[in-house]
Amino acid sequence: MKNIIANDVTIAYDRLGKGSPLVLIHGFPLDHTSWNEVAPLLEDKFDVILPDLRGFGQSTNVESIYSISDMAHDIASLLDNLGIEKTALAGHSMGGYVALAFAKKYPNRVSALGLVSSQAPADAPEGKERRYKTAAEVFEKGVAVVADAMTPKLSADARVQTFARKAILGQSKSGVIGALKAMAEREDSTPILSAFSFPLVLIHGDADSLIPIERAKEIKTAVQSAQFVELKGAGHMPMMEFPKETAQGLKLLSN
Ligand code: MLT
């Protein structure tokens, strides 16, 4: 992986392919390797940029409190460093929250936006409380708490579960806690949806038990021009459960 320093944080990223830029932002609590099966299917069409968000993978841990918007700023700094002014970007779940925050902060830098298994609203009060409770448990017992709770909900596919469990156990406590707090405090992105002037692609599995497909349908209702790729039988990890179909959906971001 390569590195850049953005906002005093080292952001590690991979890059492959040729074409128009496409940033793929991973979900919680994973890293860029969650795109490993999809990225090679996109390299004929895109310059694919795969960052590790701060606190994950090979990017730096940040001990202070930070926001989803700070993570979006890291992506902007990465793009500045690469000399890319405008790009398509797609985020998986928490990566979608970052992509939405990016679109809010830098609407003129977005050529198209993809949301994979993600959603627009902020956490309800009880969800927010749950995040802080989980953060306290991770602080006390380590990231295995999250690996145990999340792995079975990510996918019914044993191969995907094995990958995800190992990936989660490889993350740091402070990265997991930082992201939990950032997600708990994130803004509701619903109000910005109708102002989007770029194409929006929604990719969602109908068997997603972490973020139900209804959340994507709500976005489709708010943005009627959005293209909706519904993956029958996919859980929360379509990029691993249905890589070909997910790549096809992401290719819509180049039109
Ligand atoms: C993710 O996969 O990134 C998380 O499930 C998102 C969340 O917890 O809201």
Tab-separated table of C-alpha atoms and ligand atoms in Angstrom:
chain	number	residue	atom	x	y	z
A	1	MET	CA	0.000	0.000	0.000
A	2	LYS	CA	0.974	3.628	-0.449
A	3	ASN	CA	0.571	6.373	2.168
A	4	ILE	CA	-0.182	10.047	2.343
A	5	ILE	CA	-0.292	12.319	5.379
A	6	ALA	CA	-3.702	14.000	5.620
A	7	ASN	CA	-4.668	16.192	8.549
A	8	ASP	CA	-1.775	14.720	10.612
A	9	VAL	CA	-3.084	11.217	9.932
A	10	THR	CA	-1.389	8.662	7.704
A	11	ILE	CA	-3.931	7.377	5.211
A	12	ALA	CA	-2.923	4.157	3.471
A	13	TYR	CA	-4.453	3.300	0.119
A	14	ASP	CA	-4.252	0.887	-2.765
A	15	ARG	CA	-4.805	1.886	-6.371
A	16	LEU	CA	-5.399	-0.169	-9.485
A	17	GLY	CA	-6.791	0.137	-12.996
A	18	LYS	CA	-7.122	2.879	-15.576
A	19	GLY	CA	-9.994	5.215	-16.354
A	20	SER	CA	-12.048	7.750	-14.463
A	21	PRO	CA	-11.419	7.805	-10.697
A	22	LEU	CA	-13.578	5.760	-8.343
A	23	VAL	CA	-12.964	5.784	-4.580
A	24	LEU	CA	-14.288	2.714	-2.752
A	25	ILE	CA	-14.761	3.326	0.981
A	26	HIS	CA	-14.960	0.321	3.279
A	27	GLY	CA	-17.427	-0.292	6.102
A	28	PHE	CA	-17.122	-0.853	9.858
A	29	PRO	CA	-14.978	-2.398	11.285
A	30	LEU	CA	-13.162	-3.569	8.202
A	31	ASP	CA	-10.601	-2.123	5.794
A	32	HIS	CA	-9.995	-1.785	2.056
A	33	THR	CA	-9.536	-5.562	1.687
A	34	SER	CA	-13.319	-5.970	1.848
A	35	TRP	CA	-13.276	-4.780	-1.812
A	36	ASN	CA	-10.666	-7.370	-2.872
A	37	GLU	CA	-13.095	-9.379	-4.999
A	38	VAL	CA	-14.798	-6.397	-6.640
A	39	ALA	CA	-11.861	-4.079	-7.363
A	40	PRO	CA	-10.248	-6.290	-10.066
A	41	LEU	CA	-13.612	-6.397	-11.883
A	42	LEU	CA	-13.557	-2.594	-12.123
A	43	GLU	CA	-9.986	-1.946	-13.197
A	44	ASP	CA	-10.797	-1.961	-16.926
A	45	LYS	CA	-13.108	1.026	-16.457
A	46	PHE	CA	-11.825	2.946	-13.450
A	47	ASP	CA	-8.780	4.265	-11.658
A	48	VAL	CA	-9.845	2.476	-8.450
A	49	ILE	CA	-8.648	4.078	-5.203
A	50	LEU	CA	-9.046	1.999	-2.044
A	51	PRO	CA	-8.282	3.880	1.179
A	52	ASP	CA	-8.178	2.515	4.701
A	53	LEU	CA	-10.179	4.988	6.778
A	54	ARG	CA	-8.366	6.512	9.787
A	55	GLY	CA	-8.121	3.940	12.581
A	56	PHE	CA	-8.464	0.954	10.235
A	57	GLY	CA	-6.134	-1.302	8.267
A	58	GLN	CA	-2.793	0.389	7.731
A	59	SER	CA	-3.969	3.954	8.366
A	60	THR	CA	-3.071	5.712	11.617
A	61	ASN	CA	-5.087	5.415	14.804
A	62	VAL	CA	-6.346	8.670	16.243
A	63	GLU	CA	-6.917	8.704	19.989
A	64	SER	CA	-8.944	11.939	20.095
A	65	ILE	CA	-12.643	12.159	19.211
A	66	TYR	CA	-13.344	12.597	15.478
A	67	SER	CA	-16.326	12.650	13.186
A	68	ILE	CA	-17.547	11.002	10.000
A	69	SER	CA	-17.024	14.428	8.437
A	70	ASP	CA	-13.330	14.290	9.503
A	71	MET	CA	-13.091	10.946	7.687
A	72	ALA	CA	-14.586	12.607	4.586
A	73	HIS	CA	-11.972	15.365	4.920
A	74	ASP	CA	-9.256	12.652	4.947
A	75	ILE	CA	-10.622	11.376	1.613
A	76	ALA	CA	-10.561	14.925	0.195
A	77	SER	CA	-6.934	15.311	1.324
A	78	LEU	CA	-6.052	11.979	-0.282
A	79	LEU	CA	-7.618	13.180	-3.551
A	80	ASP	CA	-5.764	16.508	-3.307
A	81	ASN	CA	-2.556	14.578	-2.854
A	82	LEU	CA	-3.309	12.449	-5.931
A	83	GLY	CA	-4.240	15.530	-7.982
A	84	ILE	CA	-7.851	14.385	-8.420
A	85	GLU	CA	-10.405	17.205	-8.292
A	86	LYS	CA	-13.609	15.289	-9.078
A	87	THR	CA	-14.393	11.606	-8.602
A	88	ALA	CA	-17.047	8.940	-8.345
A	89	LEU	CA	-17.187	7.434	-4.896
A	90	ALA	CA	-18.992	4.517	-3.357
A	91	GLY	CA	-19.176	3.556	0.280
A	92	HIS	CA	-20.135	0.344	1.993
A	93	SER	CA	-22.315	0.883	5.077
A	94	MET	CA	-20.219	3.200	7.325
A	95	GLY	CA	-18.236	3.994	4.153
A	96	GLY	CA	-21.567	5.206	2.751
A	97	TYR	CA	-21.916	7.582	5.725
A	98	VAL	CA	-18.452	8.921	4.847
A	99	ALA	CA	-19.392	9.203	1.150
A	100	LEU	CA	-22.558	11.137	2.092
A	101	ALA	CA	-20.560	13.448	4.365
A	102	PHE	CA	-18.105	13.976	1.483
A	103	ALA	CA	-20.994	14.831	-0.871
A	104	LYS	CA	-22.291	17.331	1.678
A	105	LYS	CA	-18.907	19.017	2.202
A	106	TYR	CA	-17.651	18.863	-1.382
A	107	PRO	CA	-20.647	18.505	-3.742
A	108	ASN	CA	-18.633	19.880	-6.666
A	109	ARG	CA	-16.026	17.143	-6.303
A	110	VAL	CA	-18.535	14.296	-6.793
A	111	SER	CA	-19.218	12.944	-10.302
A	112	ALA	CA	-21.406	10.054	-9.067
A	113	LEU	CA	-22.207	8.476	-5.701
A	114	GLY	CA	-22.775	4.824	-4.811
A	115	LEU	CA	-24.212	3.546	-1.550
A	116	VAL	CA	-23.690	-0.145	-0.890
A	117	SER	CA	-25.722	-1.550	2.029
A	118	SER	CA	-25.911	1.903	3.586
A	119	GLN	CA	-28.480	4.429	4.754
A	120	ALA	CA	-29.072	8.173	5.120
A	121	PRO	CA	-30.574	8.785	8.606
A	122	ALA	CA	-28.628	9.384	11.803
A	123	ASP	CA	-28.850	6.904	14.682
A	124	ALA	CA	-32.032	6.879	16.763
A	125	PRO	CA	-31.310	7.658	20.467
A	126	GLU	CA	-31.320	3.973	21.461
A	127	GLY	CA	-28.956	3.064	18.593
A	128	LYS	CA	-26.626	5.864	19.628
A	129	GLU	CA	-26.664	4.621	23.232
A	130	ARG	CA	-25.891	1.083	22.013
A	131	ARG	CA	-22.814	2.353	20.157
A	132	TYR	CA	-21.413	3.972	23.332
A	133	LYS	CA	-22.130	0.795	25.297
A	134	THR	CA	-20.297	-1.268	22.664
A	135	ALA	CA	-17.397	1.227	22.681
A	136	ALA	CA	-17.079	0.788	26.475
A	137	GLU	CA	-17.141	-3.014	26.073
A	138	VAL	CA	-14.457	-2.873	23.375
A	139	PHE	CA	-12.324	-0.680	25.631
A	140	GLU	CA	-12.622	-3.262	28.403
A	141	LYS	CA	-12.542	-6.557	26.492
A	142	GLY	CA	-11.142	-5.832	23.038
A	143	VAL	CA	-12.410	-5.997	19.452
A	144	ALA	CA	-13.518	-9.642	19.813
A	145	VAL	CA	-16.724	-8.222	21.340
A	146	VAL	CA	-17.591	-6.687	17.959
A	147	ALA	CA	-16.310	-9.660	15.946
A	148	ASP	CA	-18.571	-12.010	17.938
A	149	ALA	CA	-21.638	-9.785	17.709
A	150	MET	CA	-21.324	-8.685	14.089
A	151	THR	CA	-19.909	-11.603	12.135
A	152	PRO	CA	-23.099	-13.711	12.027
A	153	LYS	CA	-25.126	-10.626	11.036
A	154	LEU	CA	-22.837	-9.617	8.170
A	155	SER	CA	-23.595	-12.635	5.989
A	156	ALA	CA	-25.030	-16.126	6.088
A	157	ASP	CA	-22.104	-17.262	3.930
A	158	ALA	CA	-19.492	-19.100	6.052
A	159	ARG	CA	-16.652	-17.991	3.746
A	160	VAL	CA	-17.595	-14.321	4.170
A	161	GLN	CA	-17.974	-14.791	7.933
A	162	THR	CA	-14.478	-16.304	8.172
A	163	PHE	CA	-13.002	-13.388	6.211
A	164	ALA	CA	-14.889	-10.767	8.219
A	165	ARG	CA	-14.061	-12.251	11.619
A	166	LYS	CA	-10.351	-12.312	10.820
A	167	ALA	CA	-10.488	-8.773	9.390
A	168	ILE	CA	-12.322	-7.425	12.457
A	169	LEU	CA	-9.910	-9.124	14.873
A	170	GLY	CA	-7.050	-7.437	12.992
A	171	GLN	CA	-8.375	-3.912	13.728
A	172	SER	CA	-7.252	-1.845	16.697
A	173	LYS	CA	-9.354	-1.086	19.751
A	174	SER	CA	-8.946	2.664	19.308
A	175	GLY	CA	-9.955	2.535	15.636
A	176	VAL	CA	-13.109	0.561	16.443
A	177	ILE	CA	-14.005	2.828	19.384
A	178	GLY	CA	-13.306	5.995	17.349
A	179	ALA	CA	-15.570	4.850	14.515
A	180	LEU	CA	-18.360	3.770	16.889
A	181	LYS	CA	-18.395	7.264	18.417
A	182	ALA	CA	-18.171	8.928	14.991
A	183	MET	CA	-21.136	6.870	13.732
A	184	ALA	CA	-23.136	7.624	16.894
A	185	GLU	CA	-22.705	11.366	16.353
A	186	ARG	CA	-23.167	11.438	12.583
A	187	GLU	CA	-25.631	13.846	11.025
A	188	ASP	CA	-28.816	12.864	9.258
A	189	SER	CA	-27.974	12.927	5.536
A	190	THR	CA	-31.624	12.726	4.424
A	191	PRO	CA	-31.974	16.516	3.918
A	192	ILE	CA	-29.092	16.664	1.400
A	193	LEU	CA	-30.344	13.846	-0.852
A	194	SER	CA	-32.719	15.954	-2.927
A	195	ALA	CA	-29.955	18.474	-3.702
A	196	PHE	CA	-27.733	15.892	-5.415
A	197	SER	CA	-26.876	16.986	-8.935
A	198	PHE	CA	-24.912	13.805	-9.772
A	199	PRO	CA	-26.056	10.216	-10.459
A	200	LEU	CA	-26.794	8.073	-7.412
A	201	VAL	CA	-26.571	4.258	-7.403
A	202	LEU	CA	-27.991	2.157	-4.568
A	203	ILE	CA	-26.804	-1.431	-4.165
A	204	HIS	CA	-28.484	-3.410	-1.413
A	205	GLY	CA	-29.165	-7.038	-0.515
A	206	ASP	CA	-32.712	-8.039	0.358
A	207	ALA	CA	-31.351	-10.272	3.155
A	208	ASP	CA	-29.348	-7.511	4.884
A	209	SER	CA	-30.069	-7.890	8.597
A	210	LEU	CA	-27.855	-4.973	9.696
A	211	ILE	CA	-29.277	-2.258	7.447
A	212	PRO	CA	-32.605	-3.428	6.008
A	213	ILE	CA	-33.259	-2.832	2.311
A	214	GLU	CA	-36.097	-0.471	3.296
A	215	ARG	CA	-33.431	2.166	4.077
A	216	ALA	CA	-32.287	2.045	0.416
A	217	LYS	CA	-35.900	2.136	-0.775
A	218	GLU	CA	-36.423	5.317	1.272
A	219	ILE	CA	-33.473	6.921	-0.528
A	220	LYS	CA	-34.909	5.810	-3.880
A	221	THR	CA	-38.188	7.519	-2.930
A	222	ALA	CA	-36.319	10.742	-2.086
A	223	VAL	CA	-34.153	10.596	-5.236
A	224	GLN	CA	-36.327	9.156	-7.976
A	225	SER	CA	-33.515	9.258	-10.539
A	226	ALA	CA	-31.385	6.916	-8.379
A	227	GLN	CA	-30.552	3.555	-9.923
A	228	PHE	CA	-31.419	0.752	-7.548
A	229	VAL	CA	-29.590	-2.583	-7.770
A	230	GLU	CA	-31.431	-5.007	-5.506
A	231	LEU	CA	-29.450	-8.185	-4.871
A	232	LYS	CA	-31.703	-11.101	-4.054
A	233	GLY	CA	-30.251	-13.252	-1.312
A	234	ALA	CA	-27.401	-10.886	-0.429
A	235	GLY	CA	-26.774	-9.935	3.187
A	236	HIS	CA	-24.676	-6.990	4.383
A	237	MET	CA	-21.559	-7.902	2.339
A	238	PRO	CA	-22.669	-7.884	-1.327
A	239	MET	CA	-19.144	-7.106	-2.535
A	240	MET	CA	-18.138	-10.561	-1.284
A	241	GLU	CA	-21.448	-12.399	-1.588
A	242	PHE	CA	-22.189	-11.183	-5.152
A	243	PRO	CA	-18.973	-9.558	-6.429
A	244	LYS	CA	-19.892	-9.683	-10.140
A	245	GLU	CA	-23.315	-8.129	-9.632
A	246	THR	CA	-21.890	-5.535	-7.222
A	247	ALA	CA	-19.206	-4.590	-9.770
A	248	GLN	CA	-21.871	-4.267	-12.465
A	249	GLY	CA	-23.819	-1.925	-10.195
A	250	LEU	CA	-20.705	0.129	-9.470
A	251	LYS	CA	-20.020	0.438	-13.202
A	252	LEU	CA	-23.195	2.524	-13.422
A	253	LEU	CA	-21.158	5.225	-11.654
A	254	SER	CA	-19.186	5.840	-14.855
A	255	ASN	CA	-22.230	6.787	-16.984
B	1	MLT	C1	-21.048	-1.155	8.754
B	1	MLT	O1	-21.125	-2.258	8.197
B	1	MLT	O2	-20.276	-0.276	8.370
B	1	MLT	C2	-21.904	-0.922	9.988
B	1	MLT	O3	-22.795	-1.967	10.149
B	1	MLT	C3	-22.632	0.378	9.901
B	1	MLT	C4	-23.385	0.686	11.166
B	1	MLT	O4	-23.139	0.052	12.198
B	1	MLT	O5	-24.234	1.593	11.126
